[in-house]
Amino acid sequence: MKINIKNYKQIVVLTGAGISAASGIRTYRGENGVWQEFDVGQHGRVDRLKDNPQQIWTLFGALRAQLKSAMPNQAHLALAALEQNLRPDQQFTLITQNVDGLHQRAGSVNVVELHGNIRYTKCANAACDLAPFTDENTYADAVPRCSKCGDVLRPDIVLFGEMIPALPGWQAKRALRECDLFMAIGTSGSVAPASNFVRSAEYAGARTIYINLDPMEPRNPAFKEEYLGKAEELLPAML
Ligand code: APR
């Protein structure tokens, strides 16, 4: 089924870990998901920064390691091409829960990173003025310390129990308000607030489409269309 992008003015796409599966990045849930090895909700909780910061680095250092050899796949590229081929009167916002940066590497421009980016490390102390910096270290053996205040360093991503940063939260809401086409791709739809975006899109009167390998469990009735399969195969055909 081909989506006629020409018919829409405000296109919003929400992506999750499944879109990066073909790039060799493990999803959180589902078959071979990280969750089968770790309780991500506990190992990746903000409280671990205080009582066991090594757990945070064990979990997300592994993601950095996967990224060293990862390349954008056909699904990332199809979304980048969609954005590049729009008319000037069409708006496109790509909201991603992924922290892997693969959309930008594929050429997507208007990307809202809801959960941050794993390429950056920052100080866990919110009052410290150390600026987040790009970092490829995985810190598998020892937790790094801040050169300014001595607190632990952490990946610059949203951990369980943390709020979405104000700017991406606002950018996502703004795009959803007038959206007429909403597509969620490669996400289990189980983590708020992104799991609720389809409701906002529905209120705005958008066409709502779910594209994923597995059906959403439980099903969200705000999605009016569902296409099951691999994003890297479906998207190049649909867009
Ligand atoms: N194409 C499309 N979908 C796929 C593919 C693929 N090739 N491979 C797997 N999937 C689907 C799975 O069926 C699963 O439903 O991708 C979905 C990934 O779901 P999650 O692992 O839950 O990822 P996501 O929805 O992004 O998780 C949201 O949870 O742990 C937190 O902060 C983390 O951002 C993450 C958030």
XYZ file of C-alpha atoms and ligand atoms in Angstrom:
275
model
C 0.000 0.000 0.000
C 1.491 3.283 -1.144
C 0.920 6.410 0.979
C 0.314 9.458 -1.161
C 2.475 11.948 0.742
C 1.415 14.758 -1.613
C -2.007 14.810 0.099
C -0.634 15.903 3.484
C 0.629 19.201 4.885
C 1.782 18.335 8.416
C 3.450 14.955 8.544
C 4.600 13.557 11.862
C 6.525 10.302 12.156
C 7.305 8.654 15.487
C 10.019 6.014 15.494
C 11.248 3.462 18.007
C 13.931 0.838 18.360
C 12.476 -1.434 15.644
C 13.497 0.969 12.894
C 17.148 0.448 13.843
C 16.928 -3.349 14.159
C 18.230 -3.872 10.610
C 21.219 -1.667 11.513
C 22.233 -4.183 14.168
C 20.855 -2.281 17.163
C 18.947 -4.445 19.617
C 15.364 -3.477 20.422
C 14.332 -3.231 24.070
C 11.288 -5.474 23.912
C 10.321 -8.330 21.618
C 12.460 -11.170 20.308
C 16.149 -10.838 21.278
C 15.307 -7.548 23.027
C 17.627 -6.173 25.723
C 14.793 -6.692 28.170
C 15.288 -10.478 27.923
C 18.729 -10.015 29.470
C 18.184 -7.060 31.811
C 15.161 -5.541 33.466
C 15.744 -2.266 31.620
C 13.139 -0.508 33.771
C 15.336 -1.206 36.830
C 18.888 -1.246 35.362
C 18.126 1.904 33.373
C 16.397 3.780 36.181
C 17.638 7.196 37.240
C 18.072 5.957 40.858
C 20.935 3.694 39.681
C 23.085 6.815 39.225
C 23.172 6.986 43.026
C 23.322 3.336 44.036
C 24.817 1.489 41.046
C 25.988 3.731 38.181
C 27.944 0.842 36.659
C 24.609 -0.790 35.757
C 23.724 2.251 33.664
C 27.001 1.983 31.779
C 26.700 -1.793 31.362
C 23.324 -1.272 29.709
C 24.020 1.792 27.567
C 27.745 1.231 27.001
C 26.631 -1.894 25.113
C 24.503 0.319 22.873
C 27.492 2.572 22.164
C 29.483 -0.521 21.242
C 26.802 -1.605 18.727
C 26.793 1.863 17.209
C 30.480 1.708 16.321
C 29.690 -0.499 13.334
C 26.041 0.494 12.716
C 24.900 2.163 9.504
C 21.475 3.630 8.675
C 19.234 1.083 6.933
C 16.607 1.315 4.169
C 13.929 2.469 6.637
C 16.020 5.429 7.855
C 16.892 6.268 4.258
C 13.262 6.149 3.090
C 12.275 8.700 5.756
C 15.186 10.965 4.850
C 14.160 10.820 1.164
C 10.548 11.606 2.081
C 11.670 14.783 3.864
C 13.982 15.830 1.035
C 11.219 15.513 -1.572
C 8.525 17.598 0.121
C 6.988 20.742 -1.352
C 7.759 24.008 0.468
C 4.215 24.094 1.915
C 4.608 20.679 3.560
C 5.997 20.280 7.090
C 7.713 17.156 8.336
C 8.694 16.286 11.898
C 10.475 13.070 12.799
C 10.083 12.385 16.507
C 12.294 9.547 17.658
C 12.569 7.671 20.918
C 15.866 6.283 19.685
C 19.134 7.588 21.065
C 21.280 6.142 18.254
C 21.417 9.198 15.942
C 20.875 7.019 12.839
C 18.096 9.206 11.405
C 20.429 12.201 11.185
C 23.166 10.023 9.709
C 20.683 8.929 7.024
C 20.028 12.582 6.152
C 16.895 13.433 8.127
C 16.949 17.068 9.216
C 13.938 17.939 11.359
C 14.526 15.301 14.028
C 13.226 15.623 17.587
C 15.190 13.367 19.920
C 12.769 12.713 22.733
C 15.140 10.543 24.779
C 18.457 12.270 24.052
C 21.476 10.887 22.214
C 23.799 8.153 23.442
C 26.800 9.777 21.724
C 26.957 12.359 24.502
C 28.168 12.032 28.065
C 27.270 14.544 30.785
C 27.665 15.046 34.502
C 24.999 13.488 36.719
C 25.055 16.598 38.900
C 22.494 19.008 37.419
C 24.204 21.951 39.139
C 27.597 21.220 37.517
C 28.524 23.378 34.513
C 30.375 20.657 32.586
C 28.949 20.784 29.030
C 27.773 17.475 27.508
C 30.511 16.114 25.225
C 30.729 13.507 22.457
C 32.152 10.293 23.788
C 32.652 6.818 22.353
C 33.835 5.156 25.564
C 31.686 2.331 26.843
C 32.982 2.308 30.445
C 32.446 -1.425 30.875
C 34.868 -1.667 33.808
C 34.790 1.612 35.698
C 32.364 4.473 36.103
C 33.848 7.762 34.829
C 33.974 10.826 37.091
C 33.425 14.483 36.301
C 36.625 16.521 36.025
C 34.862 19.568 37.492
C 32.838 18.318 40.432
C 33.804 14.668 40.898
C 30.249 13.349 40.532
C 29.593 10.403 38.218
C 29.336 10.903 34.479
C 26.311 9.464 32.693
C 25.030 9.074 29.151
C 23.010 12.107 27.997
C 19.780 10.195 27.559
C 16.454 10.077 29.369
C 16.540 7.303 31.959
C 13.495 5.605 33.416
C 12.007 7.894 36.048
C 13.189 11.079 34.296
C 11.152 13.711 32.501
C 11.379 14.352 28.771
C 13.491 17.540 28.377
C 11.365 20.652 27.813
C 12.510 21.490 24.271
C 11.877 18.149 22.512
C 8.660 17.753 24.522
C 7.416 21.107 23.264
C 8.568 20.474 19.671
C 6.684 17.176 19.611
C 3.490 18.727 20.961
C 3.669 21.608 18.510
C 4.045 19.266 15.524
C 1.195 17.029 16.679
C -1.244 19.884 17.131
C -1.839 20.401 13.412
C -0.807 17.047 12.090
C -2.762 15.447 9.234
C -0.656 12.298 8.785
C 0.811 10.400 11.738
C 2.897 7.264 11.360
C 4.413 5.300 14.259
C 7.165 2.963 13.109
C 9.076 0.253 14.987
C 7.786 1.062 18.432
C 5.991 -1.232 20.865
C 3.916 1.751 22.006
C 4.453 0.910 25.641
C 6.394 3.917 26.941
C 4.778 7.293 27.645
C 4.636 10.027 26.585
C 5.351 8.839 23.011
C 2.746 6.079 23.309
C 0.090 8.807 23.712
C 1.087 10.876 20.670
C -1.317 9.001 18.420
C -4.197 10.268 20.561
C -3.111 13.886 19.988
C -2.816 13.177 16.267
C -6.279 11.643 16.264
C -7.721 14.742 17.968
C -6.055 16.858 15.290
C -7.901 14.799 12.667
C -4.843 13.029 11.260
C -4.706 9.772 9.376
C -3.049 7.412 11.868
C -0.859 4.504 10.763
C 1.052 1.886 12.770
C 3.964 0.096 11.085
C 5.708 -2.569 13.156
C 6.961 -6.136 13.119
C 4.586 -7.273 15.865
C 1.053 -6.081 16.556
C 0.748 -3.568 19.392
C -0.183 -5.234 22.660
C -2.718 -4.115 23.826
C -3.969 -2.597 20.594
C -4.392 1.199 20.611
C -7.696 2.039 18.879
C -6.411 5.524 17.931
C -4.436 3.815 15.134
C -6.840 3.401 12.238
C -4.434 1.461 9.992
C -1.830 -1.163 10.820
C 0.861 -2.679 8.577
C 2.870 -5.533 10.028
C 6.344 -6.383 8.782
C 9.902 -5.130 8.768
C 10.245 -1.357 8.533
C 13.268 -1.661 6.232
C 11.097 -3.586 3.728
C 7.750 -1.828 4.188
C 8.866 1.817 4.179
C 10.710 1.894 0.849
C 7.574 0.376 -0.750
C 5.037 2.547 1.072
C 6.659 5.972 0.818
N 10.871 -3.414 11.670
C 9.819 -2.898 12.362
N 9.585 -3.164 13.653
C 10.454 -3.966 14.282
C 11.566 -4.549 13.638
C 11.771 -4.233 12.270
N 12.789 -4.749 11.571
N 12.226 -5.315 14.545
C 11.558 -5.215 15.697
N 10.480 -4.411 15.558
C 9.484 -3.978 16.554
C 9.181 -4.971 17.642
O 8.079 -5.784 17.222
C 8.808 -4.074 18.829
O 7.404 -3.964 18.972
O 10.002 -2.840 17.190
C 9.367 -2.696 18.458
C 10.412 -2.172 19.410
O 9.815 -1.939 20.644
P 10.675 -1.507 21.902
O 11.886 -2.390 22.023
O 9.758 -1.436 23.056
O 11.232 -0.056 21.479
P 10.584 1.360 21.719
O 9.119 1.322 21.460
O 11.425 2.300 20.954
O 10.825 1.579 23.263
C 10.476 2.813 23.832
O 11.475 2.195 25.904
O 13.210 1.182 27.073
C 12.680 2.386 26.628
O 13.747 4.447 26.402
C 13.623 3.190 25.760
O 13.147 4.589 23.860
C 12.883 3.328 24.464
C 11.433 3.198 24.904
